[in-house]
mmCIF file of C-alpha atoms and ligand atoms in Angstrom:
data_model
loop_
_atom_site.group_PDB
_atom_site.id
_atom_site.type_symbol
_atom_site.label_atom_id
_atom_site.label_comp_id
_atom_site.label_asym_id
_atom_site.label_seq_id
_atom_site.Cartn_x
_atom_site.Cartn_y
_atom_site.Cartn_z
ATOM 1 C CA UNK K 1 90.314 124.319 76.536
ATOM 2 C CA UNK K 2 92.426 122.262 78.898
ATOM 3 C CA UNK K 3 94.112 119.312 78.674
ATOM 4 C CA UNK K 4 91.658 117.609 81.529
ATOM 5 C CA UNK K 5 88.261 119.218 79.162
ATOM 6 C CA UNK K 6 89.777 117.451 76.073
ATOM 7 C CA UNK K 7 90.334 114.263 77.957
ATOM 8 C CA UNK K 8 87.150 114.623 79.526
ATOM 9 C CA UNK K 9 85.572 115.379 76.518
ATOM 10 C CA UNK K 10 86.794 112.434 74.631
ATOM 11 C CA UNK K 11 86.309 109.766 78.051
ATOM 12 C CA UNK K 12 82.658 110.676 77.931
ATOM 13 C CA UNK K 13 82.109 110.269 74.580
ATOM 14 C CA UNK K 14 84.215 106.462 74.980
ATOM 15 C CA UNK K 15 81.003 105.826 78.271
ATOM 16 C CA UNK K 16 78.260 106.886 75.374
ATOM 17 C CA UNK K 17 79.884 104.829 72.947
ATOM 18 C CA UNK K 18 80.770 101.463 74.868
ATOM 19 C CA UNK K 19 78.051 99.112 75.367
ATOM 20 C CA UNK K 20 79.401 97.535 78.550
ATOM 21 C CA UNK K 21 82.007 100.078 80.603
ATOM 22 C CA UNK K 22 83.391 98.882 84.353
ATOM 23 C CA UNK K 23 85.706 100.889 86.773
ATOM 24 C CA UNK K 24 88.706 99.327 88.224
ATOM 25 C CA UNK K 25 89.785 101.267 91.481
ATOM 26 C CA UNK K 26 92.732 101.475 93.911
ATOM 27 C CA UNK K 27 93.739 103.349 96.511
ATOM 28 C CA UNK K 28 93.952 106.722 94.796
ATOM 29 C CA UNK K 29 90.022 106.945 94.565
ATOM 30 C CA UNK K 30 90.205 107.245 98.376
ATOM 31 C CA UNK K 31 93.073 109.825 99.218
ATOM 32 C CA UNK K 32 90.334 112.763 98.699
ATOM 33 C CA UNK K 33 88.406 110.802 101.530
ATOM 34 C CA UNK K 34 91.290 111.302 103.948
ATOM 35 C CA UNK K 35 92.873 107.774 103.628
ATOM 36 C CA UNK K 36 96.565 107.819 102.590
ATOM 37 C CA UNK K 37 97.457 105.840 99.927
ATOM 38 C CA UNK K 38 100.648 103.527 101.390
ATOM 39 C CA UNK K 39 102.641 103.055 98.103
ATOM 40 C CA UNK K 40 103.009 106.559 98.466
ATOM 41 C CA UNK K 41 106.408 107.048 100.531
ATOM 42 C CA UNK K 42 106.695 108.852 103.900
ATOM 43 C CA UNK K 43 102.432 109.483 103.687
ATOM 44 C CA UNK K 44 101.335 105.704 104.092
ATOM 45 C CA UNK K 45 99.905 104.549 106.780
ATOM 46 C CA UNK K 46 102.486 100.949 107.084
ATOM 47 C CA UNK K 47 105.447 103.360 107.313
ATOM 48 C CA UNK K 48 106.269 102.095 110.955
ATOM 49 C CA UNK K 49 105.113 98.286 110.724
ATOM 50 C CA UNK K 50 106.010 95.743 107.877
ATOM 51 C CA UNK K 51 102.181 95.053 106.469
ATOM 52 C CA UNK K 52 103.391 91.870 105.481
ATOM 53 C CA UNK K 53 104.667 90.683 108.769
ATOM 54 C CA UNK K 54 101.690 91.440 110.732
ATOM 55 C CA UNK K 55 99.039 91.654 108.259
ATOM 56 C CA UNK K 56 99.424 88.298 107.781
ATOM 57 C CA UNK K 57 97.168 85.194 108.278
ATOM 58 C CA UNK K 58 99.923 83.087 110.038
ATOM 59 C CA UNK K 59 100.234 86.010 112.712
ATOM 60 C CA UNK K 60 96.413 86.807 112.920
ATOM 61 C CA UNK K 61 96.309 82.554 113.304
ATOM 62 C CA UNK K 62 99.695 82.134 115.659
ATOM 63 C CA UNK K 63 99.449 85.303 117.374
ATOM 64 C CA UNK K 64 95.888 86.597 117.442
ATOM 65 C CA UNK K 65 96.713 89.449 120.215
ATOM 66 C CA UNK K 66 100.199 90.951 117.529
ATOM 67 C CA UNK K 67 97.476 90.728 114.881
ATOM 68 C CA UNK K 68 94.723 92.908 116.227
ATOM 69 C CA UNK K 69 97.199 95.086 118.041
ATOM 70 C CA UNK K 70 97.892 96.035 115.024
ATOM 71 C CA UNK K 71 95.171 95.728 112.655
ATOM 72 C CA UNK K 72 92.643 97.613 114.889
ATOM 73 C CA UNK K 73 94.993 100.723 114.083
ATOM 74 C CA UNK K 74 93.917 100.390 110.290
ATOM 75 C CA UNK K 75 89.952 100.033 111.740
ATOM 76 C CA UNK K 76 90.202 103.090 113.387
ATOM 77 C CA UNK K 77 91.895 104.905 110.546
ATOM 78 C CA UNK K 78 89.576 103.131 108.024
ATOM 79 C CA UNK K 79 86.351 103.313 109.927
ATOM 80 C CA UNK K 80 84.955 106.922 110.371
ATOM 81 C CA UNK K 81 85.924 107.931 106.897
ATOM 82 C CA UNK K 82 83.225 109.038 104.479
ATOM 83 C CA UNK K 83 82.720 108.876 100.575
ATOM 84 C CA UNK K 84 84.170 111.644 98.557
ATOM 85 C CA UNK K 85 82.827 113.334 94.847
ATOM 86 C CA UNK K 86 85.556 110.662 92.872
ATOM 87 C CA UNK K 87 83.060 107.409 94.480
ATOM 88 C CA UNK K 88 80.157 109.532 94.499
ATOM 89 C CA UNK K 89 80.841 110.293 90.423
ATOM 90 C CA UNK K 90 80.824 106.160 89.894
ATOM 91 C CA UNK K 91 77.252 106.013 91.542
ATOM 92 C CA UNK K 92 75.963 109.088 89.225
ATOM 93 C CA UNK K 93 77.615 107.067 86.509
ATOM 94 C CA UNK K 94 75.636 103.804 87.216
ATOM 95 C CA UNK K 95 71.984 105.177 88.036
ATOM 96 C CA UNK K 96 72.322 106.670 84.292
ATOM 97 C CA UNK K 97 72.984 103.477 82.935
ATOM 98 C CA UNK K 98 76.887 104.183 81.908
ATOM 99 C CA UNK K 99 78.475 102.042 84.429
ATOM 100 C CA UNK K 100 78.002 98.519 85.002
ATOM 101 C CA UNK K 101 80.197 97.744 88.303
ATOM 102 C CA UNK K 102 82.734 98.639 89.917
ATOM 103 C CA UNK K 103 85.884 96.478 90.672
ATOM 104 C CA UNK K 104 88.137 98.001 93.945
ATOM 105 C CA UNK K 105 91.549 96.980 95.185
ATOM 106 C CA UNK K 106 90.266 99.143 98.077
ATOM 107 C CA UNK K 107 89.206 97.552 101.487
ATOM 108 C CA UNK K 108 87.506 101.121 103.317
ATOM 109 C CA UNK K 109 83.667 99.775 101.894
ATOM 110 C CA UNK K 110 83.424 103.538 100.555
ATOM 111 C CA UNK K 111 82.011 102.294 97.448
ATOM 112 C CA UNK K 112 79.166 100.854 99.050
ATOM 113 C CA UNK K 113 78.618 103.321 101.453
ATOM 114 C CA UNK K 114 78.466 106.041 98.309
ATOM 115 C CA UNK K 115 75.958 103.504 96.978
ATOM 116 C CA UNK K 116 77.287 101.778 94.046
ATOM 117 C CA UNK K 117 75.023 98.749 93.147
ATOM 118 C CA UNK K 118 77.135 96.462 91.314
ATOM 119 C CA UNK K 119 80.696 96.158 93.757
ATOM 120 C CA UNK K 120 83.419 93.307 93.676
ATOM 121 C CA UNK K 121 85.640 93.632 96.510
ATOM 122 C CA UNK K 122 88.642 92.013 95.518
ATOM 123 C CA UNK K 123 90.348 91.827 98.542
ATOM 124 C CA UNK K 124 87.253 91.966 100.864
ATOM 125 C CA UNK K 125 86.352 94.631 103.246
ATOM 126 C CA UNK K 126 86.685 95.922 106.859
ATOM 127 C CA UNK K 127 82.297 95.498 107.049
ATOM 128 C CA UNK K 128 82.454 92.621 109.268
ATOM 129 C CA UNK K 129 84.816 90.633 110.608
ATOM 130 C CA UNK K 130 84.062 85.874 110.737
ATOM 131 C CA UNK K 131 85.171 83.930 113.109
ATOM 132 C CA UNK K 132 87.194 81.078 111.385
ATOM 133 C CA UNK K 133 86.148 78.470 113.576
ATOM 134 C CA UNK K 134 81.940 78.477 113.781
ATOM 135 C CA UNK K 135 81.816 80.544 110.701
ATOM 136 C CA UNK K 136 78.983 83.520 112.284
ATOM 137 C CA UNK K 137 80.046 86.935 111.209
ATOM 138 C CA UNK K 138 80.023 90.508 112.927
ATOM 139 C CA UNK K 139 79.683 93.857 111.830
ATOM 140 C CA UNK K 140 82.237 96.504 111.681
ATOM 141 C CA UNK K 141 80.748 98.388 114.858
ATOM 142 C CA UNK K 142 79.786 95.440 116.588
ATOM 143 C CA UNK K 143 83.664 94.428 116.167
ATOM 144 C CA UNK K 144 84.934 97.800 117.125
ATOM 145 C CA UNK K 145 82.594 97.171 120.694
ATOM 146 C CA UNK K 146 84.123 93.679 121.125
ATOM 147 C CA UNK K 147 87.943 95.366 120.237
ATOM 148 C CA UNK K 148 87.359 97.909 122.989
ATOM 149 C CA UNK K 149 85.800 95.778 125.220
ATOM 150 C CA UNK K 150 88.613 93.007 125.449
ATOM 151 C CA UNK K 151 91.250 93.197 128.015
ATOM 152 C CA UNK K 152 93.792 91.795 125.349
ATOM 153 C CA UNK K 153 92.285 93.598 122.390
ATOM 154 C CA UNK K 154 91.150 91.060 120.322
ATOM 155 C CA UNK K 155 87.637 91.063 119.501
ATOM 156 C CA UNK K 156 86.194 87.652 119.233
ATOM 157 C CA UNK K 157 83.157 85.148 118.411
ATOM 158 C CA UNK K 158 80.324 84.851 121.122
ATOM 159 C CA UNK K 159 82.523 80.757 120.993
ATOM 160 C CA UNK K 160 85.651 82.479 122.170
ATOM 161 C CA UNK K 161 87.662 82.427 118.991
ATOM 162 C CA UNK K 162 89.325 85.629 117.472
ATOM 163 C CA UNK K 163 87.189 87.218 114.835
ATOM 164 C CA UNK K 164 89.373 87.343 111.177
ATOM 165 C CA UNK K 165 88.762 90.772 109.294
ATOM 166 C CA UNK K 166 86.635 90.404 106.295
ATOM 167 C CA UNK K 167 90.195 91.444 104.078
ATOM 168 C CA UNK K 168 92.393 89.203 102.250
ATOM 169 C CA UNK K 169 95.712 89.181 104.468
ATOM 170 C CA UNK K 170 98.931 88.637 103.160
ATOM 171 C CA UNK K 171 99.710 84.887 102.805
ATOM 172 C CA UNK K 172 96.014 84.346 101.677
ATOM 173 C CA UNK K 173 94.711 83.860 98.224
ATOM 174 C CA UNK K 174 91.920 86.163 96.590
ATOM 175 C CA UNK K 175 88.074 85.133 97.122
ATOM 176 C CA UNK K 176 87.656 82.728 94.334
ATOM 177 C CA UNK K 177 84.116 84.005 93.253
ATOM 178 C CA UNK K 178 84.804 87.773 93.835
ATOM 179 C CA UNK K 179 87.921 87.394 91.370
ATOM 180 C CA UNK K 180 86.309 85.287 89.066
ATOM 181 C CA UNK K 181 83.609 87.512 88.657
ATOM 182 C CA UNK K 182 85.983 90.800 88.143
ATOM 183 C CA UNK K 183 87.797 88.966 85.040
ATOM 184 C CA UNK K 184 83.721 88.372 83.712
ATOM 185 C CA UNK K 185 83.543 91.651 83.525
ATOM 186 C CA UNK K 186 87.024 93.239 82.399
ATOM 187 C CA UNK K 187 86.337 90.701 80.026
ATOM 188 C CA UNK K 188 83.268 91.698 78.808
ATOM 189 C CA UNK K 189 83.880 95.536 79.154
ATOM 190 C CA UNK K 190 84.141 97.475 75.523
ATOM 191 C CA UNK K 191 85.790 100.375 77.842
ATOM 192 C CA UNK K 192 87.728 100.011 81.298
ATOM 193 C CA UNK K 193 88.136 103.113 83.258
ATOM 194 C CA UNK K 194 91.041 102.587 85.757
ATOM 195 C CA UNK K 195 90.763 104.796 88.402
ATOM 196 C CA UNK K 196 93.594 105.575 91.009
ATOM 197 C CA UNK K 197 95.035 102.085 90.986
ATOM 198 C CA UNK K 198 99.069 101.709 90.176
ATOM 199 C CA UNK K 199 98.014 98.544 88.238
ATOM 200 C CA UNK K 200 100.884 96.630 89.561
ATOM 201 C CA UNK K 201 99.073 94.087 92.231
ATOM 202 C CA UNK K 202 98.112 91.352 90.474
ATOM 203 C CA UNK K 203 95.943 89.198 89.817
ATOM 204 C CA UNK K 204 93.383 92.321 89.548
ATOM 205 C CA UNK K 205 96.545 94.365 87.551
ATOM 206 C CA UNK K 206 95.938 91.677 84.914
ATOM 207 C CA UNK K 207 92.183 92.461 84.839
ATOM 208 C CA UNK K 208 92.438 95.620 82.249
ATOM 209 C CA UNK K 209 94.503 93.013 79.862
ATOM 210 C CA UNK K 210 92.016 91.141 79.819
ATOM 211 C CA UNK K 211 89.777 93.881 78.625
ATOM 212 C CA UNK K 212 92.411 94.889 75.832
ATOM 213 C CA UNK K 213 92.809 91.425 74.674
ATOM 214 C CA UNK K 214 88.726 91.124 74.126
ATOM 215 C CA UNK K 215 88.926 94.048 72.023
ATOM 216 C CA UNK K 216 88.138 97.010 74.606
ATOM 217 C CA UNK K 217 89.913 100.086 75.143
ATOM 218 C CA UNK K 218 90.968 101.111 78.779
ATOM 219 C CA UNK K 219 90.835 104.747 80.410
ATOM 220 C CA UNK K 220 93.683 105.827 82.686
ATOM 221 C CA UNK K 221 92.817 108.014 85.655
ATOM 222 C CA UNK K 222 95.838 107.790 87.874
ATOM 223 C CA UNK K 223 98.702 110.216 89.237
ATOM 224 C CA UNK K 224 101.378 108.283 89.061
ATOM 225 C CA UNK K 225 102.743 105.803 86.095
ATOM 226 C CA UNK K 226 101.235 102.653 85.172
ATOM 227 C CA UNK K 227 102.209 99.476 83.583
ATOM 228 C CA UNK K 228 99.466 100.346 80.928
ATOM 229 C CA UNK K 229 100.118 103.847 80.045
ATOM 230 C CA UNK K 230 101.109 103.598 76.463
ATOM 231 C CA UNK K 231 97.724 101.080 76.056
ATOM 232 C CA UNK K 232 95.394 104.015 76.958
ATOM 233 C CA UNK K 233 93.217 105.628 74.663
ATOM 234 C CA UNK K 234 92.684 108.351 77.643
ATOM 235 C CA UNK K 235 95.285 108.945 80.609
ATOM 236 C CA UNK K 236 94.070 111.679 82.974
ATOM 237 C CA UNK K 237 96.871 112.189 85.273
ATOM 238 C CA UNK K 238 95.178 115.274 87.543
ATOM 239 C CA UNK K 239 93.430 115.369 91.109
ATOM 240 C CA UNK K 240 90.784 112.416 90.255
ATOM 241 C CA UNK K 241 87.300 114.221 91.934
ATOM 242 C CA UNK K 242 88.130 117.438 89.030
ATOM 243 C CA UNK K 243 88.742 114.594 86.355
ATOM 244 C CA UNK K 244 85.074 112.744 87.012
ATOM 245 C CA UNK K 245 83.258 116.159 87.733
ATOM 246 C CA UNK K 246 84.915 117.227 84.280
ATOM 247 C CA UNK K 247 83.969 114.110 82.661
ATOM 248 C CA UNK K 248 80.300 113.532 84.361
ATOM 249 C CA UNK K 249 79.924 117.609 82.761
ATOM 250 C CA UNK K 250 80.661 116.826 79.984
ATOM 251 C CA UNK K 251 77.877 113.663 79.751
ATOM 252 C CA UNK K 252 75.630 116.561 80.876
ATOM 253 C CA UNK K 253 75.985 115.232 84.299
ATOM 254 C CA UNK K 254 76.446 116.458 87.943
ATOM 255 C CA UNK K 255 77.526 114.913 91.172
ATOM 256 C CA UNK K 256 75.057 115.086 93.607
ATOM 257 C CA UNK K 257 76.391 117.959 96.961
ATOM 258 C CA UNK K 258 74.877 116.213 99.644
ATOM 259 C CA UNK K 259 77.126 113.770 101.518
ATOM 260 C CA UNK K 260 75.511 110.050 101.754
ATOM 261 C CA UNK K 261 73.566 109.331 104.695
ATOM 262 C CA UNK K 262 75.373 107.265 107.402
ATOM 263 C CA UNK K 263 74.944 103.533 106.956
HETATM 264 ZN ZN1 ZN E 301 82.926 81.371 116.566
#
């Protein structure tokens, strides 16, 4: 048997055991899906711009045209990208009743799009875009129109004002209610899986902590190291769409083949 059966074997039986079990996900859940993960050197997709000039609210405020020059790059990287097996897995996992929600660094919406119920968005999405002034919001497609449309490329409100991604920028705190609600559940979670996050941006690094201090055990499914390693009772360190097929299998379950349909 391999090492990824045995882990497998021993993750599923931690899902039929725990009464409450949540995924925590980074970027590493969406590399299958085409979507370089950007702590990864030389691959990311920030290797020419500084994120955390740009991508920041006092530029996207100051400098609304620098902003979306910018940012609509990440849209169009972000936007067409599909679901893979790895988010497709988590959805399997919640119709049986094994899951209760998923928590994602991630901003690409791919968890929704798979179909996952019960989402926190830590850091928001790319979905729609608000305008900051009259508050009305836009769709991602709708935004992508008003981008391409605009003689200086920013897309903005039917009032004139530049429409704000739905993402936490840099220099902005986390939605209060989103992060409130993802410490509920690490909280109440007798088994956090931790899926293809580094677990070093906090506040939502913090969030499997708070799952060890109640009492529950935490899953590792990552490449690279963690802060949290030697606190796993599992650490799968393999391609992360054979880790959930092996561990779905062994729960007697399958990922679906069909891709989602478009939403
Ligand atoms: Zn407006």
């Amino acid at each position: 048997m391999s090492v990824t059966e045995t882990a497998a074997i021993r993750l599923a039986e931690l899902i039929r055991e725990a009464d409450s079990v949540v995924a925590l996900t980074g970027a590493g859940i969406s590399v299958p899906s085409g979507i370089p993960d950007f702590r990864s050197p030389g691959t990311g997709l920030w290797t020419r711009v500084n994120p955390m000039e740009v991508a920041h609210i006092d530029v996207f405020r100051r400098d609304p045209e620098r902003f979306w020059s910018y940012y609509a790059t990440r849209f169009q990287t972000l936007g067409d990208k599909q679901p893979n097996r790895a988010h497709l897995a988590l959805v399997e996992l919640e119709h049986a009743g094994l899951l209760d929600a998923v928590i994602t660094q991630n901003i690409d919406r791919l968890h929704a799009r798979a179909g996952t119920q019960e989402l926190v968005e830590v850091h928001g999405s790319i979905a729609d875009s608000t305008c900051l002034v009259c508050g009305l919001t836009y769709e991602l497609e709708d935004v992508r129109a008003r981008h391409e449309g605009a003689v200086d490329g920013v897309p903005r409100c039917d009032c004139g004002q530049a429409l704000k991604p739905g993402v936490v920028l840099f220099g902005e705190l986390l939605p209060v209610a989103a992060i409130t609600r993802a410490q509920e559940l690490a909280a109440g979670a007798d088994l956090m899986l931790c899926i293809g996050s580094s677990l070093e941006v906090y506040p939502v690094a913090a969030l499997p902590d708070s799952t060890l201090d109640a009492g529950g055990q935490i899953a590792i499914l990552t490449q690279g190291p963690t802060p949290l390693d030697r606190r796993a009772t599992v650490h799968m360190r393999g391609d992360v769409v054979q880790e959930l097929e092996a561990v779905l299998g062994a729960l007697g379950m399958t990922i679906p083949e069909a891709p989602p349909l478009e939403l």
